[in-house]
CSV table of C-alpha atoms and ligand atoms in Angstrom, one decimal:
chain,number,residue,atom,x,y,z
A,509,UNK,CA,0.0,0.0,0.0
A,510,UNK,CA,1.1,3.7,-0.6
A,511,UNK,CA,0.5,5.8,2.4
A,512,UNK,CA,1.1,9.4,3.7
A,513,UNK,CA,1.4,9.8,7.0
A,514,UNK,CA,1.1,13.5,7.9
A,515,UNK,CA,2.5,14.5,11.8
A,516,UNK,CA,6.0,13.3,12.5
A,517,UNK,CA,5.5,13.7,16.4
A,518,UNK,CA,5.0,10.3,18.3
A,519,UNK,CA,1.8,8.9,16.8
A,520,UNK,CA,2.8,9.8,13.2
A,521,UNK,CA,6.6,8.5,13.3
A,522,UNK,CA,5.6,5.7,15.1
A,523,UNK,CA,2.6,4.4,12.7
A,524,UNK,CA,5.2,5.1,9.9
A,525,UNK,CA,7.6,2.8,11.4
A,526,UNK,CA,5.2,0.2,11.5
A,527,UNK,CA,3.9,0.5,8.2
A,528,UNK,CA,7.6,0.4,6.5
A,529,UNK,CA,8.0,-2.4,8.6
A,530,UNK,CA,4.9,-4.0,7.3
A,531,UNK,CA,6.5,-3.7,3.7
A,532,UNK,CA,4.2,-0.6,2.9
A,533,UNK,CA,5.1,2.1,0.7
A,534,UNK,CA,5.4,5.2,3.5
A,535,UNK,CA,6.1,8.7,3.0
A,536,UNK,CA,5.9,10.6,6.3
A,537,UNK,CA,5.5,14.6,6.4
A,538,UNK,CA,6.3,17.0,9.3
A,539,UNK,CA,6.3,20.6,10.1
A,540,UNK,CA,7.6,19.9,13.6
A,541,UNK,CA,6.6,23.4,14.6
A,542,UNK,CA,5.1,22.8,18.0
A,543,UNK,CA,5.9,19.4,18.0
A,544,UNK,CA,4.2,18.3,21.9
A,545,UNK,CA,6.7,15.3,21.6
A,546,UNK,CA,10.1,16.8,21.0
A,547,UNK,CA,8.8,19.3,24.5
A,548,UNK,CA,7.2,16.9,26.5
A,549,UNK,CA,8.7,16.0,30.1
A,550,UNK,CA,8.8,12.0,29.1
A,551,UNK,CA,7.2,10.9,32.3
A,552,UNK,CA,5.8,7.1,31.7
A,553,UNK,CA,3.8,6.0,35.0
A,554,UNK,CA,0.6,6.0,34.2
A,555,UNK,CA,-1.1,3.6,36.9
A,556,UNK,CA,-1.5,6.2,39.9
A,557,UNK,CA,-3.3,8.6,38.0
A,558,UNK,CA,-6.2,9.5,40.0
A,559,UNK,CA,-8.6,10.3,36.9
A,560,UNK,CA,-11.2,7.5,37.0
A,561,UNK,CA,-12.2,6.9,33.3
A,562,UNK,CA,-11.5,3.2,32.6
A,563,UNK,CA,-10.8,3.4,28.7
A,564,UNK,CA,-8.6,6.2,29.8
A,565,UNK,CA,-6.5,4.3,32.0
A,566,UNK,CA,-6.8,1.0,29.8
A,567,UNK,CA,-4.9,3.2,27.5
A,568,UNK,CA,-2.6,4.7,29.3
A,569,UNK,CA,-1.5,1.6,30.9
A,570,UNK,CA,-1.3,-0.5,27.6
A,571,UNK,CA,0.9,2.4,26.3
A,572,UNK,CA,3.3,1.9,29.4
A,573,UNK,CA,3.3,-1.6,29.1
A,574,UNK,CA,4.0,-1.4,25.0
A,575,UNK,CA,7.3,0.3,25.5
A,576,UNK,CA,10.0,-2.5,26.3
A,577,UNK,CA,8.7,-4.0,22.5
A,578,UNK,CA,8.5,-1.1,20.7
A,579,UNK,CA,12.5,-0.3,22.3
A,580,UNK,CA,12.7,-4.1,21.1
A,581,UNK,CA,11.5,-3.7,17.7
A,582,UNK,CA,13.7,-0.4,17.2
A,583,UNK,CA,16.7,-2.5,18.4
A,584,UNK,CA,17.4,0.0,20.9
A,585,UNK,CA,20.4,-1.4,23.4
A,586,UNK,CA,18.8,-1.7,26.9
A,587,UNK,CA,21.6,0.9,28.6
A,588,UNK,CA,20.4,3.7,26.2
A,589,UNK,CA,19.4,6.7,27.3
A,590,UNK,CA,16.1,6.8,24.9
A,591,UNK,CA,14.0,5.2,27.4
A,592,UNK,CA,14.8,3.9,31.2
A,593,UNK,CA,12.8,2.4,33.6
A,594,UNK,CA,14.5,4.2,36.5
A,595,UNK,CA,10.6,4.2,38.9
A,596,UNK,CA,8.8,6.8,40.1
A,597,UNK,CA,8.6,8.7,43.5
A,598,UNK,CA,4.7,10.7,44.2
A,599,UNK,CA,4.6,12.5,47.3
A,600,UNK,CA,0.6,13.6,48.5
A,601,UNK,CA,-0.1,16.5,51.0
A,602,UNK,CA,-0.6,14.0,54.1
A,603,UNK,CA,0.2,10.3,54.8
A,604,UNK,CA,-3.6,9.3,54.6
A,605,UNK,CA,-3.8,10.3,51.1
A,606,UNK,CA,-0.4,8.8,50.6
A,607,UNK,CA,-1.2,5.3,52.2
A,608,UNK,CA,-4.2,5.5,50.2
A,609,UNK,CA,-2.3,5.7,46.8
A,610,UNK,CA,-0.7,3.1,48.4
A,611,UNK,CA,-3.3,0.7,48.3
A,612,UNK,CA,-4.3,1.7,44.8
A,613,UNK,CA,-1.1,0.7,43.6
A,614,UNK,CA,-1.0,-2.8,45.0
A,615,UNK,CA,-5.0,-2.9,44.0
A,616,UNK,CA,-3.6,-2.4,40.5
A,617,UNK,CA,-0.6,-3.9,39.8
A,618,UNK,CA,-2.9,-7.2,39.7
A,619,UNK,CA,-3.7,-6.7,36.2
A,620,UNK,CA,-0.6,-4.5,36.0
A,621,UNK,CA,2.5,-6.5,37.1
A,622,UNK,CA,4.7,-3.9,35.2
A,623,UNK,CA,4.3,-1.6,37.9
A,624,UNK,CA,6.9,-3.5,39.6
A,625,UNK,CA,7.5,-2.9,43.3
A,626,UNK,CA,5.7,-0.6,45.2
A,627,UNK,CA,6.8,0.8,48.7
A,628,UNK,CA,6.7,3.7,51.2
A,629,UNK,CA,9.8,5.3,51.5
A,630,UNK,CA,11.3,7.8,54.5
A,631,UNK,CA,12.7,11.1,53.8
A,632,UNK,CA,16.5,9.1,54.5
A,633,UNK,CA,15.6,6.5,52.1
A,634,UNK,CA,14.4,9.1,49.3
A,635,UNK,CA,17.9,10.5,49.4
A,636,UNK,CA,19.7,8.2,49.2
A,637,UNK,CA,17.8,7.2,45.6
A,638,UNK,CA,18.2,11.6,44.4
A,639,UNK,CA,20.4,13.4,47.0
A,640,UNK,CA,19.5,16.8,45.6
A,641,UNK,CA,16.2,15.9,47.8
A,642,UNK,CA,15.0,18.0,50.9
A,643,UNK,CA,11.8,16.0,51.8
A,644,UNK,CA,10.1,16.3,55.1
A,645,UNK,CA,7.6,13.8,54.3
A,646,UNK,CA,7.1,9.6,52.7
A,647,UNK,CA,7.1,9.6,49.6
A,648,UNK,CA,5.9,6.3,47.3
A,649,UNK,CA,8.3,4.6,44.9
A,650,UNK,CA,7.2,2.1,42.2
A,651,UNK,CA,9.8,0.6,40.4
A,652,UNK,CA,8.1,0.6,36.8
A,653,UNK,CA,7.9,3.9,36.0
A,654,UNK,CA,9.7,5.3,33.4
A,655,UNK,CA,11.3,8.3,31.7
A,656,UNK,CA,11.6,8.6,27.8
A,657,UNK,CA,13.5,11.2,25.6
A,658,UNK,CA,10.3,12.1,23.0
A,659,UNK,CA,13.0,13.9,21.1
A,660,UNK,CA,16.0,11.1,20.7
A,661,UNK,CA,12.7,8.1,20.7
A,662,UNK,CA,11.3,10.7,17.4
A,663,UNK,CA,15.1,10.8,15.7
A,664,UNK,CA,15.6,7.0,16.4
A,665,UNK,CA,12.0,6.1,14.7
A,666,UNK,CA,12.4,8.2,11.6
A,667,UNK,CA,16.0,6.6,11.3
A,668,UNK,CA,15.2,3.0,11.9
A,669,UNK,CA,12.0,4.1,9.3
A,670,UNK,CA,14.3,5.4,6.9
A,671,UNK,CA,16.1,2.4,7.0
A,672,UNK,CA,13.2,0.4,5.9
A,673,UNK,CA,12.8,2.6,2.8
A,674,UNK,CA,10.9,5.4,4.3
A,675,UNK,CA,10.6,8.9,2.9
A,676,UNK,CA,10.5,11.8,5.4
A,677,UNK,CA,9.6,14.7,4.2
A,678,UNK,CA,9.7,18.3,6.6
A,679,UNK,CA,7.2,20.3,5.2
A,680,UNK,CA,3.9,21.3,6.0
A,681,UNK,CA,1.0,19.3,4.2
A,682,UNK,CA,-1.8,22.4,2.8
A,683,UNK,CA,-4.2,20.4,1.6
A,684,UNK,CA,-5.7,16.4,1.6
A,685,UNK,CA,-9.3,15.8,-0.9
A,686,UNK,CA,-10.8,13.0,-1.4
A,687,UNK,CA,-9.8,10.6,-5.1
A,688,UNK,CA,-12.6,8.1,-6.2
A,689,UNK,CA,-10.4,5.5,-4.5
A,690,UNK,CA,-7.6,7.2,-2.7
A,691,UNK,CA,-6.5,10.5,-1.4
A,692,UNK,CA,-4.6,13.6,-2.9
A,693,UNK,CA,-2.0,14.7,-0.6
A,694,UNK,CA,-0.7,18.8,-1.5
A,695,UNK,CA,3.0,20.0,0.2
A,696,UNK,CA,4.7,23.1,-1.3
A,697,UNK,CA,5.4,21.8,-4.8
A,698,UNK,CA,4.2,18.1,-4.5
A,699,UNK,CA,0.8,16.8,-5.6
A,700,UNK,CA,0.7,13.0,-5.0
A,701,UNK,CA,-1.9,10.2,-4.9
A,702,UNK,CA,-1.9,7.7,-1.5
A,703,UNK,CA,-4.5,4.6,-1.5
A,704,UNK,CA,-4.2,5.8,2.4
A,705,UNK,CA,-3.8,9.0,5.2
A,706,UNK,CA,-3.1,8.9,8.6
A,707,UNK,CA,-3.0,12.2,9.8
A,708,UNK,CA,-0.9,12.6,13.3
A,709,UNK,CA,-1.1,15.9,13.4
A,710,UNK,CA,-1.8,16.4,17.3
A,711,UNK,CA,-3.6,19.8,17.6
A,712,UNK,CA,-3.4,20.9,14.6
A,713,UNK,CA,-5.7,18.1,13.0
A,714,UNK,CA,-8.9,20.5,12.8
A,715,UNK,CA,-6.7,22.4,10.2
A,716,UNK,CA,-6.8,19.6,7.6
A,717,UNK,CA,-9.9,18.2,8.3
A,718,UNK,CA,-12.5,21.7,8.7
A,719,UNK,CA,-11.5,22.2,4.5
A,720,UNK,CA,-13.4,18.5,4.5
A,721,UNK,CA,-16.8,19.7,6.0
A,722,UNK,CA,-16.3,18.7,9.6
A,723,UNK,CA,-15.6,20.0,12.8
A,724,UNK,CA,-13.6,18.9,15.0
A,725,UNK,CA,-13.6,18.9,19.2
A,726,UNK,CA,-9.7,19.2,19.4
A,727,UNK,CA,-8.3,22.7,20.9
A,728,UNK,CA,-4.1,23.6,21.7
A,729,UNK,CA,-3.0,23.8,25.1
A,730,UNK,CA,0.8,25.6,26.0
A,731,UNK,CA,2.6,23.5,28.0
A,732,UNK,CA,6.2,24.8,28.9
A,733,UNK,CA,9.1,23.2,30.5
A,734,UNK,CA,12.9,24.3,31.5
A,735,UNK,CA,16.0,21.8,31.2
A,736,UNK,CA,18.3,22.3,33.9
A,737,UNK,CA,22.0,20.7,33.7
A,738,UNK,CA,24.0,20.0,37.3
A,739,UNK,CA,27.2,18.6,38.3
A,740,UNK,CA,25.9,15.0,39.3
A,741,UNK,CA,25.7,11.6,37.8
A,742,UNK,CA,21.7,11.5,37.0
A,743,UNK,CA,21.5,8.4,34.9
A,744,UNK,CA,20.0,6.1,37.5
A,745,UNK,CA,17.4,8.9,39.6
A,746,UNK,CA,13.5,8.2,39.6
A,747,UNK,CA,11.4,10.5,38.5
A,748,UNK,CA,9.9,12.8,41.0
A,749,UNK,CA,6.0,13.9,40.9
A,750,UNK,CA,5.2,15.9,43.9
A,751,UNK,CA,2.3,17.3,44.4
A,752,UNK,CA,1.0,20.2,42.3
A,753,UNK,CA,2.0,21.1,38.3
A,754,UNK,CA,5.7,20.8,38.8
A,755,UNK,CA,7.5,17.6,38.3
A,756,UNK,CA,11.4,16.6,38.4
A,757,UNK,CA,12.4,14.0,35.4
A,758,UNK,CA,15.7,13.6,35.9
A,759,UNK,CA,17.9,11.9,32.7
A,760,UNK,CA,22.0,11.5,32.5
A,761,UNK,CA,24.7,13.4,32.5
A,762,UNK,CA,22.8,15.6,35.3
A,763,UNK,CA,20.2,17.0,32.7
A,764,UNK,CA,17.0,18.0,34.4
A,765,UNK,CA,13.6,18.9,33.7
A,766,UNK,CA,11.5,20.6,35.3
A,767,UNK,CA,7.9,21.4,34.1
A,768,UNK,CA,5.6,21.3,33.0
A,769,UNK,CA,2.9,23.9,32.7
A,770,UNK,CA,-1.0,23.6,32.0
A,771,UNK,CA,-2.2,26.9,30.0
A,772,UNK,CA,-5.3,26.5,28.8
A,773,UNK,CA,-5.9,30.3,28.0
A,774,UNK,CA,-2.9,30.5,25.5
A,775,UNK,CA,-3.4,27.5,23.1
A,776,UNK,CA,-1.5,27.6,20.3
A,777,UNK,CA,1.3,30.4,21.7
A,778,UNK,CA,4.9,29.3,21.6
A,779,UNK,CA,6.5,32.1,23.5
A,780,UNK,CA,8.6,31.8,26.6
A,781,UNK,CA,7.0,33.4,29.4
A,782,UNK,CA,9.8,33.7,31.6
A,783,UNK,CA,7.8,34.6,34.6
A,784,UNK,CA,5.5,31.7,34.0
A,785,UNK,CA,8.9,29.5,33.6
A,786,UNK,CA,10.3,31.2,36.8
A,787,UNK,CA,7.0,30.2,39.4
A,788,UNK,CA,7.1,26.6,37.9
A,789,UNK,CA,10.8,26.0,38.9
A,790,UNK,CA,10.1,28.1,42.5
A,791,UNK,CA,7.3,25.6,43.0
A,792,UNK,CA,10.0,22.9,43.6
A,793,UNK,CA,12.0,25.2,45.8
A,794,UNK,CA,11.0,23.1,49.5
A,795,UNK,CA,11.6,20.0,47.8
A,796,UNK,CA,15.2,20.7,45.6
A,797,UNK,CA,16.4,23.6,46.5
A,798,UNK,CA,19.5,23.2,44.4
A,799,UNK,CA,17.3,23.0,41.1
A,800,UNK,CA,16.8,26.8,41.8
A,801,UNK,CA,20.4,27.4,41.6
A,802,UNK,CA,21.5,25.1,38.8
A,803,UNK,CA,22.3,26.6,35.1
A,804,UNK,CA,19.2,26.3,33.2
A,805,UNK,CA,19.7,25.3,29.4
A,806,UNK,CA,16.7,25.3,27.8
A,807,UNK,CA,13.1,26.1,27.7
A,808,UNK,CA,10.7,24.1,25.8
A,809,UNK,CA,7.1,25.2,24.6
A,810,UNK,CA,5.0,22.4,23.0
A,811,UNK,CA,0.8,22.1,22.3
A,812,UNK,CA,-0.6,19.8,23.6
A,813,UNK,CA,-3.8,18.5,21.6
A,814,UNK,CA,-6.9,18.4,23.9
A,815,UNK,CA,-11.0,17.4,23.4
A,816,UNK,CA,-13.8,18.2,25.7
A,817,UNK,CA,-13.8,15.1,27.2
A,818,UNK,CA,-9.9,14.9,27.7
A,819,UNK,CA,-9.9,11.4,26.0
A,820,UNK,CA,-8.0,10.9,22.9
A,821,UNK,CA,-9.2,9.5,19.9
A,822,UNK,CA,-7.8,7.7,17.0
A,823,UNK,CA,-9.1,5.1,13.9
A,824,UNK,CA,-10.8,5.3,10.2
A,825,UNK,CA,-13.4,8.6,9.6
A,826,UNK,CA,-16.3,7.0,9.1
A,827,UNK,CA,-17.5,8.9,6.4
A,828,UNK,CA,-14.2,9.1,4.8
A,829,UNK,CA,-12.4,5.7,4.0
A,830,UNK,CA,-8.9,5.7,3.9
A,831,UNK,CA,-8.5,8.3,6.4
A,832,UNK,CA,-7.3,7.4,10.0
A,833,UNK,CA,-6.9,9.9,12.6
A,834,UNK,CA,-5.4,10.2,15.6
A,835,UNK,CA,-5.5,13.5,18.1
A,836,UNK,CA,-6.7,14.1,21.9
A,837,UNK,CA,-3.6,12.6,23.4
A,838,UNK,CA,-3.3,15.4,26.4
A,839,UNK,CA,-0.7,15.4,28.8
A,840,UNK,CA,-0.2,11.6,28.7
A,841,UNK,CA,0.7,11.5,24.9
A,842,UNK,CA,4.2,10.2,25.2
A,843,UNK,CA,2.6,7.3,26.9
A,844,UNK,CA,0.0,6.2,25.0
A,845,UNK,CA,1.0,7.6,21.5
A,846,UNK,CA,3.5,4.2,20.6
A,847,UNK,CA,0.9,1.7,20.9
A,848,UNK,CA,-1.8,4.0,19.3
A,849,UNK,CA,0.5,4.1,16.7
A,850,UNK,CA,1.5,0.6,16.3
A,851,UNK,CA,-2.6,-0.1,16.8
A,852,UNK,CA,-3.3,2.3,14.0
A,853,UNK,CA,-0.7,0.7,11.5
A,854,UNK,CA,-2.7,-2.8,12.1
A,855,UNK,CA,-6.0,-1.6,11.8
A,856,UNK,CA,-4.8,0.1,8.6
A,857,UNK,CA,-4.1,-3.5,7.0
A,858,UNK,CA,-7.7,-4.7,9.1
A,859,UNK,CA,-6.1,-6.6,11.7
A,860,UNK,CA,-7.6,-7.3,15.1
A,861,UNK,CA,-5.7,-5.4,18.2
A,862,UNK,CA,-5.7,-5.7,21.8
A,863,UNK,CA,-7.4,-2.1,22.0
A,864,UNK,CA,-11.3,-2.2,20.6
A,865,UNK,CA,-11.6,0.2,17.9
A,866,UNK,CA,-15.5,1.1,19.0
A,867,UNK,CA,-13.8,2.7,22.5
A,868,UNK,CA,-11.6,5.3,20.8
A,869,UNK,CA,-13.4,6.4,17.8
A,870,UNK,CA,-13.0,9.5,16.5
A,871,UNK,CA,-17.2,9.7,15.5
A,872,UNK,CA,-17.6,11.3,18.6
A,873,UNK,CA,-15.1,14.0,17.6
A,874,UNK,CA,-15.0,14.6,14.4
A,875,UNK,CA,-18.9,15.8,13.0
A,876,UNK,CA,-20.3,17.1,9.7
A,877,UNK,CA,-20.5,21.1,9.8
B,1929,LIG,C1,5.4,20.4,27.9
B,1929,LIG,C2,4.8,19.1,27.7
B,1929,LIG,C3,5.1,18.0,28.6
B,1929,LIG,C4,4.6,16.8,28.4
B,1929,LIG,N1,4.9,15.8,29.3
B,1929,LIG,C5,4.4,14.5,29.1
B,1929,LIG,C6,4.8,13.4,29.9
B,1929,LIG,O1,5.5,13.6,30.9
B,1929,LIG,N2,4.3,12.2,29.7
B,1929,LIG,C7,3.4,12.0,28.6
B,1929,LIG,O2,3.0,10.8,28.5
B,1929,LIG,N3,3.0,13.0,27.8
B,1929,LIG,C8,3.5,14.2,28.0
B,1929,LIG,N4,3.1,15.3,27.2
B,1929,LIG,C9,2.1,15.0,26.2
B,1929,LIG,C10,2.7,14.4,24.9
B,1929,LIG,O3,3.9,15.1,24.6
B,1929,LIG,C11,1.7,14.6,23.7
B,1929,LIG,O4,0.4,14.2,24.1
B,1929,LIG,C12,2.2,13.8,22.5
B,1929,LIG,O5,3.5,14.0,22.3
B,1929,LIG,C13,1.3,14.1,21.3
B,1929,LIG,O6,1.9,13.4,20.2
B,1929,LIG,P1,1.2,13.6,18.8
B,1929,LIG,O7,2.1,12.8,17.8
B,1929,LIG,O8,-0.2,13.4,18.8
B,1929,LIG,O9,1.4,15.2,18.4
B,1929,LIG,P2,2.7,16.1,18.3
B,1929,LIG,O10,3.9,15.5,19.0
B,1929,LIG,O11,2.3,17.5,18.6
B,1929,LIG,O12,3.1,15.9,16.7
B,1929,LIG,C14,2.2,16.5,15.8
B,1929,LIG,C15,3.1,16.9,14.6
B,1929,LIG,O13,2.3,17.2,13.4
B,1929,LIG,C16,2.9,18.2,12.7
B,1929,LIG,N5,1.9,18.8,11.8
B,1929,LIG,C17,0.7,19.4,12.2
B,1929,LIG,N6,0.1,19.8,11.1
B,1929,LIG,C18,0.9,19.4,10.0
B,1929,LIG,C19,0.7,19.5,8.6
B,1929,LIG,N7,-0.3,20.1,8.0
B,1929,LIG,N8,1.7,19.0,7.8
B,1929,LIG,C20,2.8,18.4,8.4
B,1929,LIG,N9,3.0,18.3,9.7
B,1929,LIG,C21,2.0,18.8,10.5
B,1929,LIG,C22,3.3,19.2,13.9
B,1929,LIG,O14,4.3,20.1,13.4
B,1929,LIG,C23,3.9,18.2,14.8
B,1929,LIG,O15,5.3,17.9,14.6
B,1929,LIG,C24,3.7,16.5,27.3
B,1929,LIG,C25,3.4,17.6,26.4
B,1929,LIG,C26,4.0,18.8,26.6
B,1929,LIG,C27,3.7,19.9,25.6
């Protein structure tokens, strides 16, 4: 099959992966402009979420559990820095919520054994794992939880795609119509024919898909986040979520980041805000006071794609065949975008996957105007 797969963030390199591997004939375009998987934080830990909706958390924890193969299947050497399953610590306001985060955790990891282990651990004991730490209270560890570069996991799937025969194209696609049997795909100066479209395009998705007749329930949502570099071997630290917006995601070489923020009211805006930027790393002042201090390297501004329901959606338009879609990932895109990538390369060829395509459709998002 011929196929364009437009949105080279997680969902749209990873389905094109899968597809060259599949033996199909894959070009891949991105803008990158915006791109919510080269910002993202790359927290992976999923399981002690406290939002309630089951095909939410079916999905979130599927894309957890998806990762080792997918690192697997991109041959990816198990010390890399790509992806690490170095746990995660959550502190809670008071030991009664804590204990009772507790009990989730064991309550889950019996359908969800890749949480690992799963203990209470003393101020002392949290040190000793991140010595940068200052707690004054527990804090829970689970071993599973992970961290993932979205950046370095992008550049390793378009390079393990390209080496399957894929073309990658960065440019931004204008304009997709409908062909008797197939679909027109318009970039700059290129006008081609594809039997098949997947559009990744995160946020941006009501842009090529409004021209079509439809609506679509997807809005942009700033997030921004600082890297941080210290003096201190990192490789091996857990990922800290205390409470509130600010989490610690600590990767090696003593980079840092710190982030990220929620801001609803600016969509689509990729400015630094440095005062923003400066409250979310002063949030984390109690817990890390030398975070404040340490030389900061970068700051990263991503959208992240949203619907009114906060549940992502991906699979075939109904009333458009040929066309898959994928947008809605939120805040836990890096985790759930590999397998929704990998599910949408399968159901692109009509095979049967673990996730049921009736609980994600996009019919509930995407409506005739
Ligand atoms: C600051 C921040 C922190 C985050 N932290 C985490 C985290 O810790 N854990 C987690 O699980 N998730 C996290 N996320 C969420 C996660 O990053 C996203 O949900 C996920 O990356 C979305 O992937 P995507 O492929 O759907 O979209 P994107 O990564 O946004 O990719 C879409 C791509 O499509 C391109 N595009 C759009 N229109 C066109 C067009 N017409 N032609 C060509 N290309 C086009 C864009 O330029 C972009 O490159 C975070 C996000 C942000 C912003």
């Amino acid at each position: 099959m011929k196929i364009a797969v437009i949105g080279g963030g997680i969902v749209g390199a990873t389905t094109s992966f899968y597809l060259a591997q599949a033996g199909d004939e894959v070009t891949l375009f991105d803008y990158k402009i915006g791109q919510a998987t080269s910002a993202a934080a790359g927290i992976i830990s999923p399981w002690l979420s406290q939002r309630r909706n089951q095909d939410w958390y079916q999905l979130a924890r599927a894309g957890a559990k998806f990762y080792p193969a997918l690192m697997k299947d991109l041959a990816v050497p198990s010390e890399s820095s790509i992806y690490q399953q170095v746990g995660t610590i959550l502190f809670k306001n008071n030991e009664k919520l804590l204990n009772k985060l507790y009990e989730i955790a064991l309550k889950r990891r019996e359908e969800a054994p890749e949480i690992g282990d799963i203990s209470i651990l003393t101020p002392t004991e949290l040190q000793a794992k991140i010595p940068i730490l200052t707690p004054e209270m527990n804090g829970l560890f689970v071993s599973g939880g992970a961290r993932v570069d979205g950046r370095q996991l992008i550049n390793q799937l378009v390079t393990s795609f390209r080496a399957l025969g894929g073309q990658y194209c960065e440019t931004q696609v204008s304009d997709l119509r409908p062909l008797q049997s197939g679909w027109l795909v318009k970039a700059n100066d290129l006008t081609e024919e594809y039997d098949k479209v997947v559009l990744g395009t995160g946020a941006w998705l009501p842009n090529l898909i409004h021209p079509l007749g439809y609506n679509v329930d997807v809005r942009g949502q700033k997030g921004q986040l600082v890297e941080v570099r210290i003096d201190s071997d990192t490789s091996n630290w857990p990922v800290v979520m205390p409470q509130g917006e600010s989490d610690i995601i600590p990767f090696s070489n003593g980079q840092i980041l710190i982030g990220a923020t929620h801001e609803n009211e600016q969509f689509y805006d990729l400015t630094v805000d440095d005062q923003v930027v400066s409250d979310m790393v002063n949030s984390i002042k109690e817990l890390a006071p030398d975070l404040i201090k340490a030389e900061q390297v970068e700051v990263r501004v991503g959208t992240r794609a949203y619907t009114s329901d906060f549940l992502p959606f991906f699979g075939e338009v109904a009333d458009l065949p040929g066309l898959f879609v994928a947008s809605g990932l939120g805040s836990s895109g890096l985790t759930t975008g590999p397998v929704i990538g990998h599910t949408l390369a399968s159901w692109l060829h009509g095979n049967e996957t673990e996730l049921k395509a009736s609980r994600y459709s996009p019919a509930n998002y995407i409506r005739k105007t």
